[in-house]
């Protein structure tokens, strides 16, 4: 029983699946039927009929026939065939032959897509043809008045175009002939070729219009303005040569003649060919003419500069030479009394050499001024360089003079310093004598003797001939350091001795009460009498601070107060 029920359920499932699949086929058939009807209802014939407004001949007639035949074939053959295929698909579905039905539907879809592609191609090509015809027609309507206007402009301004009028007339005739060719192509239905003609006309008319507008100015430049400028330039060169300016080296006369020849060629080219090549070359010629004027002006300015500056340069150079001669005499005298560093002598000899060299260059420049083959602009550069070198030499000479002058100044300052240091040593001696201390420590006498010895070395360095100021300053520095050290340490030693006396006197009040303090004070007094003032002060301070902390600070404050009274 269960087996029978299973078979029945399976049959039911198969029937349901079959119904679903058949429904899908019916739906696909309905969609393709609607697609086919949509194509049939399109008024493609009316679209194609729009071509009847054109000249149906030649290329246009061929396209019209191809598109018309194709649409008729679609309507009379392909769409009915598709209708048969749709019936076949439905019949296969009714018989549950779904693979056959699906295959037929795919075939129908491919056919419809091909038809759609063909229709789209027809519409696109049709629109392109109609737009091409319309655009060309409108452009031609605009071009005709332009050609007439250009011919009118040429006729009314013939004097501006001179012999080139013939060339422009021929070009206008050719444009009109090309325009006639356009109408012939339209008449024969060759709208694509006609559009190419219109495109060419647009470019040629633009070029001709630009040429007509630019020609008068370019022609005037080539025939009158630039030749006149070249003539003026040539006359200016001649005048400058006559007035003594050196312009032969520039080679302008030959270059001007070459430009005249080129401009004649340009005029002939403008009259017979066109202005493109000429227009590109003219800026170069105009720029070169300006450049030639600038070079001539530069030469004139250079001549004036040389005539104005050369005398002053010679005078300044001679003045520097005279000043250096006096410096040289000073150096010769000072070399007997002073020692010159190698660097100073090297600078001195370099200055002498450079001044001689500059004088030689000035003589050469003066001789070259009389040479008519040398350009003033080149000579000016040499004079300017000479001025620069002269300024440098003047500055270096002043620096050297200061260096020489400083030799005497350094000697006087060294002698003054030596005198001051000797006085400082004497003052230190007086301090020691007036100090009433038991004696002077040996190290103090050693410092004073060392300072005196180093002062003697300064004196000996000053007495040497020639005087080596560098060694003098070295000895002076060492002596000054020794004097400062002796003075400073003497002052410290005297201060220690005086303070030791003050501390011992202050501590005497505790001597009877503190036996240990009394013993330490006796040791401090012994050290004091032995000239050991620093150790004596330390011993006395330690003894008092044990009995009365802070006593030393009080003693120092009292001593400072007495000093300021």
Short mmCIF file of N, CA and C in Angstrom, two decimals, residues 43-123:
data_model
loop_
_atom_site.label_atom_id
_atom_site.label_comp_id
_atom_site.label_asym_id
_atom_site.label_seq_id
_atom_site.Cartn_x
_atom_site.Cartn_y
_atom_site.Cartn_z
N UNK A 43 7.10 52.39 -36.30
CA UNK A 43 6.88 53.00 -37.62
C UNK A 43 8.23 53.27 -38.29
N UNK A 44 8.96 52.21 -38.50
CA UNK A 44 10.29 52.34 -39.11
C UNK A 44 10.17 52.82 -40.55
N UNK A 45 9.10 52.38 -41.21
CA UNK A 45 8.92 52.81 -42.60
C UNK A 45 8.78 54.32 -42.69
N UNK A 46 8.08 54.92 -41.70
CA UNK A 46 7.93 56.38 -41.70
C UNK A 46 9.27 57.06 -41.46
N UNK A 47 10.10 56.45 -40.57
CA UNK A 47 11.42 57.02 -40.33
C UNK A 47 12.25 57.01 -41.61
N UNK A 48 12.19 55.86 -42.30
CA UNK A 48 12.96 55.75 -43.55
C UNK A 48 12.42 56.72 -44.59
N UNK A 49 11.10 56.95 -44.55
CA UNK A 49 10.47 57.86 -45.52
C UNK A 49 10.96 59.29 -45.38
N UNK A 50 11.55 59.65 -44.21
CA UNK A 50 12.10 61.01 -44.02
C UNK A 50 13.19 61.31 -45.04
N UNK A 51 13.77 60.25 -45.60
CA UNK A 51 14.84 60.44 -46.59
C UNK A 51 14.31 60.99 -47.90
N UNK A 52 12.96 60.93 -48.07
CA UNK A 52 12.40 61.39 -49.33
C UNK A 52 12.58 62.89 -49.52
N UNK A 53 12.89 63.60 -48.36
CA UNK A 53 13.16 65.03 -48.47
C UNK A 53 14.54 65.30 -49.08
N UNK A 54 15.38 64.25 -49.09
CA UNK A 54 16.71 64.38 -49.67
C UNK A 54 16.66 64.01 -51.15
N UNK A 55 17.77 64.26 -51.82
CA UNK A 55 17.89 63.86 -53.22
C UNK A 55 18.16 62.36 -53.26
N UNK A 56 17.15 61.59 -53.65
CA UNK A 56 17.30 60.14 -53.66
C UNK A 56 18.01 59.71 -54.94
N UNK A 57 19.31 59.87 -54.89
CA UNK A 57 20.13 59.42 -56.02
C UNK A 57 21.51 59.08 -55.49
N UNK A 58 22.23 58.32 -56.26
CA UNK A 58 23.59 57.97 -55.88
C UNK A 58 23.66 57.26 -54.55
N UNK A 59 24.56 57.73 -53.70
CA UNK A 59 24.80 57.11 -52.40
C UNK A 59 23.54 57.09 -51.54
N UNK A 60 22.78 58.18 -51.52
CA UNK A 60 21.56 58.27 -50.70
C UNK A 60 20.53 57.25 -51.16
N UNK A 61 20.36 57.12 -52.51
CA UNK A 61 19.40 56.14 -53.06
C UNK A 61 19.79 54.72 -52.66
N UNK A 62 21.08 54.43 -52.69
CA UNK A 62 21.54 53.09 -52.31
C UNK A 62 21.20 52.79 -50.85
N UNK A 63 21.47 53.76 -49.98
CA UNK A 63 21.17 53.56 -48.55
C UNK A 63 19.66 53.41 -48.33
N UNK A 64 18.88 54.23 -49.02
CA UNK A 64 17.43 54.16 -48.89
C UNK A 64 16.91 52.77 -49.27
N UNK A 65 17.39 52.27 -50.39
CA UNK A 65 16.95 50.94 -50.86
C UNK A 65 17.36 49.85 -49.89
N UNK A 66 18.60 49.93 -49.37
CA UNK A 66 19.08 48.91 -48.43
C UNK A 66 18.23 48.91 -47.16
N UNK A 67 17.98 50.09 -46.60
CA UNK A 67 17.21 50.17 -45.35
C UNK A 67 15.76 49.74 -45.57
N UNK A 68 15.15 50.19 -46.72
CA UNK A 68 13.76 49.85 -47.02
C UNK A 68 13.61 48.33 -47.21
N UNK A 69 14.54 47.74 -47.99
CA UNK A 69 14.48 46.30 -48.22
C UNK A 69 14.65 45.52 -46.93
N UNK A 70 15.56 46.00 -46.10
CA UNK A 70 15.81 45.29 -44.84
C UNK A 70 14.57 45.31 -43.96
N UNK A 71 13.91 46.45 -43.84
CA UNK A 71 12.70 46.54 -43.01
C UNK A 71 11.57 45.68 -43.57
N UNK A 72 11.41 45.72 -44.90
CA UNK A 72 10.37 44.89 -45.52
C UNK A 72 10.64 43.42 -45.29
N UNK A 73 11.88 43.03 -45.34
CA UNK A 73 12.23 41.62 -45.10
C UNK A 73 11.92 41.24 -43.66
N UNK A 74 12.19 42.16 -42.72
CA UNK A 74 11.89 41.89 -41.32
C UNK A 74 10.39 41.68 -41.14
N UNK A 75 9.59 42.58 -41.76
CA UNK A 75 8.13 42.54 -41.56
C UNK A 75 7.50 41.35 -42.28
N UNK A 76 7.96 41.07 -43.49
CA UNK A 76 7.29 40.05 -44.31
C UNK A 76 7.85 38.65 -44.11
N UNK A 77 9.08 38.54 -43.64
CA UNK A 77 9.69 37.21 -43.56
C UNK A 77 10.09 36.84 -42.13
N UNK A 78 10.93 37.68 -41.50
CA UNK A 78 11.51 37.28 -40.22
C UNK A 78 10.48 37.28 -39.10
N UNK A 79 9.64 38.30 -39.02
CA UNK A 79 8.64 38.32 -37.94
C UNK A 79 7.60 37.20 -38.10
N UNK A 80 7.09 36.91 -39.33
CA UNK A 80 6.20 35.74 -39.46
C UNK A 80 6.88 34.43 -39.08
N UNK A 81 8.14 34.29 -39.46
CA UNK A 81 8.87 33.08 -39.05
C UNK A 81 8.94 32.98 -37.54
N UNK A 82 9.15 34.10 -36.87
CA UNK A 82 9.20 34.10 -35.41
C UNK A 82 7.85 33.68 -34.84
N UNK A 83 6.76 34.12 -35.50
CA UNK A 83 5.42 33.72 -35.05
C UNK A 83 5.27 32.20 -35.11
N UNK A 84 5.77 31.58 -36.18
CA UNK A 84 5.71 30.12 -36.31
C UNK A 84 6.53 29.45 -35.21
N UNK A 85 7.70 30.03 -34.91
CA UNK A 85 8.55 29.47 -33.86
C UNK A 85 7.84 29.54 -32.51
N UNK A 86 7.08 30.60 -32.29
CA UNK A 86 6.35 30.73 -31.02
C UNK A 86 5.31 29.63 -30.88
N UNK A 87 4.59 29.33 -32.01
CA UNK A 87 3.61 28.22 -31.98
C UNK A 87 4.31 26.89 -31.69
N UNK A 88 5.46 26.72 -32.33
CA UNK A 88 6.21 25.47 -32.11
C UNK A 88 6.60 25.32 -30.65
N UNK A 89 7.01 26.42 -30.03
CA UNK A 89 7.41 26.38 -28.62
C UNK A 89 6.22 26.01 -27.73
N UNK A 90 5.05 26.61 -28.01
CA UNK A 90 3.87 26.29 -27.21
C UNK A 90 3.47 24.82 -27.39
N UNK A 91 3.53 24.36 -28.63
CA UNK A 91 3.16 22.97 -28.90
C UNK A 91 4.11 22.01 -28.19
N UNK A 92 5.41 22.31 -28.21
CA UNK A 92 6.38 21.45 -27.52
C UNK A 92 6.12 21.46 -26.03
N UNK A 93 5.71 22.61 -25.48
CA UNK A 93 5.41 22.69 -24.05
C UNK A 93 4.18 21.88 -23.72
N UNK A 94 3.17 21.93 -24.60
CA UNK A 94 1.96 21.15 -24.35
C UNK A 94 2.28 19.67 -24.28
N UNK A 95 3.25 19.24 -25.06
CA UNK A 95 3.64 17.83 -25.10
C UNK A 95 4.76 17.52 -24.07
N UNK A 96 5.03 18.51 -23.23
CA UNK A 96 6.06 18.36 -22.20
C UNK A 96 7.45 18.11 -22.81
N UNK A 97 7.67 18.65 -23.98
CA UNK A 97 9.01 18.55 -24.61
C UNK A 97 9.75 19.87 -24.32
N UNK A 98 10.10 20.01 -23.04
CA UNK A 98 10.64 21.29 -22.57
C UNK A 98 12.02 21.62 -23.17
N UNK A 99 12.94 20.69 -23.33
CA UNK A 99 14.22 21.03 -23.97
C UNK A 99 14.03 21.61 -25.36
N UNK A 100 13.10 20.99 -26.12
CA UNK A 100 12.83 21.48 -27.47
C UNK A 100 12.24 22.89 -27.40
N UNK A 101 11.31 23.08 -26.44
CA UNK A 101 10.66 24.39 -26.30
C UNK A 101 11.69 25.47 -25.94
N UNK A 102 12.55 25.17 -24.98
CA UNK A 102 13.56 26.15 -24.54
C UNK A 102 14.53 26.48 -25.67
N UNK A 103 14.90 25.48 -26.41
CA UNK A 103 15.80 25.70 -27.54
C UNK A 103 15.16 26.64 -28.56
N UNK A 104 13.89 26.41 -28.83
CA UNK A 104 13.16 27.26 -29.79
C UNK A 104 13.08 28.70 -29.27
N UNK A 105 12.82 28.85 -27.96
CA UNK A 105 12.72 30.20 -27.37
C UNK A 105 14.06 30.94 -27.48
N UNK A 106 15.16 30.23 -27.21
CA UNK A 106 16.49 30.87 -27.34
C UNK A 106 16.72 31.32 -28.77
N UNK A 107 16.31 30.51 -29.73
CA UNK A 107 16.46 30.85 -31.14
C UNK A 107 15.64 32.10 -31.48
N UNK A 108 14.41 32.15 -30.92
CA UNK A 108 13.55 33.32 -31.14
C UNK A 108 14.21 34.58 -30.56
N UNK A 109 14.76 34.47 -29.34
CA UNK A 109 15.43 35.62 -28.69
C UNK A 109 16.60 36.12 -29.51
N UNK A 110 17.41 35.21 -30.01
CA UNK A 110 18.56 35.61 -30.83
C UNK A 110 18.10 36.32 -32.10
N UNK A 111 17.01 35.81 -32.71
CA UNK A 111 16.50 36.43 -33.93
C UNK A 111 16.00 37.85 -33.65
N UNK A 112 15.25 37.98 -32.55
CA UNK A 112 14.73 39.30 -32.19
C UNK A 112 15.87 40.29 -31.88
N UNK A 113 16.92 39.81 -31.19
CA UNK A 113 18.06 40.68 -30.89
C UNK A 113 18.76 41.14 -32.17
N UNK A 114 18.89 40.21 -33.13
CA UNK A 114 19.50 40.58 -34.42
C UNK A 114 18.67 41.63 -35.13
N UNK A 115 17.32 41.43 -35.09
CA UNK A 115 16.43 42.42 -35.72
C UNK A 115 16.58 43.77 -35.04
N UNK A 116 16.62 43.77 -33.68
CA UNK A 116 16.79 45.03 -32.93
C UNK A 116 18.10 45.72 -33.33
N UNK A 117 19.17 44.94 -33.46
CA UNK A 117 20.47 45.52 -33.83
C UNK A 117 20.39 46.15 -35.22
N UNK A 118 19.73 45.47 -36.14
CA UNK A 118 19.61 46.01 -37.51
C UNK A 118 18.78 47.29 -37.53
N UNK A 119 17.69 47.27 -36.75
CA UNK A 119 16.83 48.47 -36.69
C UNK A 119 17.61 49.63 -36.09
N UNK A 120 18.33 49.36 -35.01
CA UNK A 120 19.12 50.43 -34.36
C UNK A 120 20.15 50.99 -35.33
N UNK A 121 20.80 50.11 -36.07
CA UNK A 121 21.79 50.55 -37.05
C UNK A 121 21.16 51.43 -38.12
N UNK A 122 19.96 51.02 -38.59
CA UNK A 122 19.25 51.81 -39.60
C UNK A 122 18.94 53.21 -39.07
N UNK A 123 18.41 53.27 -37.82
CA UNK A 123 18.03 54.56 -37.23
C UNK A 123 19.25 55.46 -37.05
#
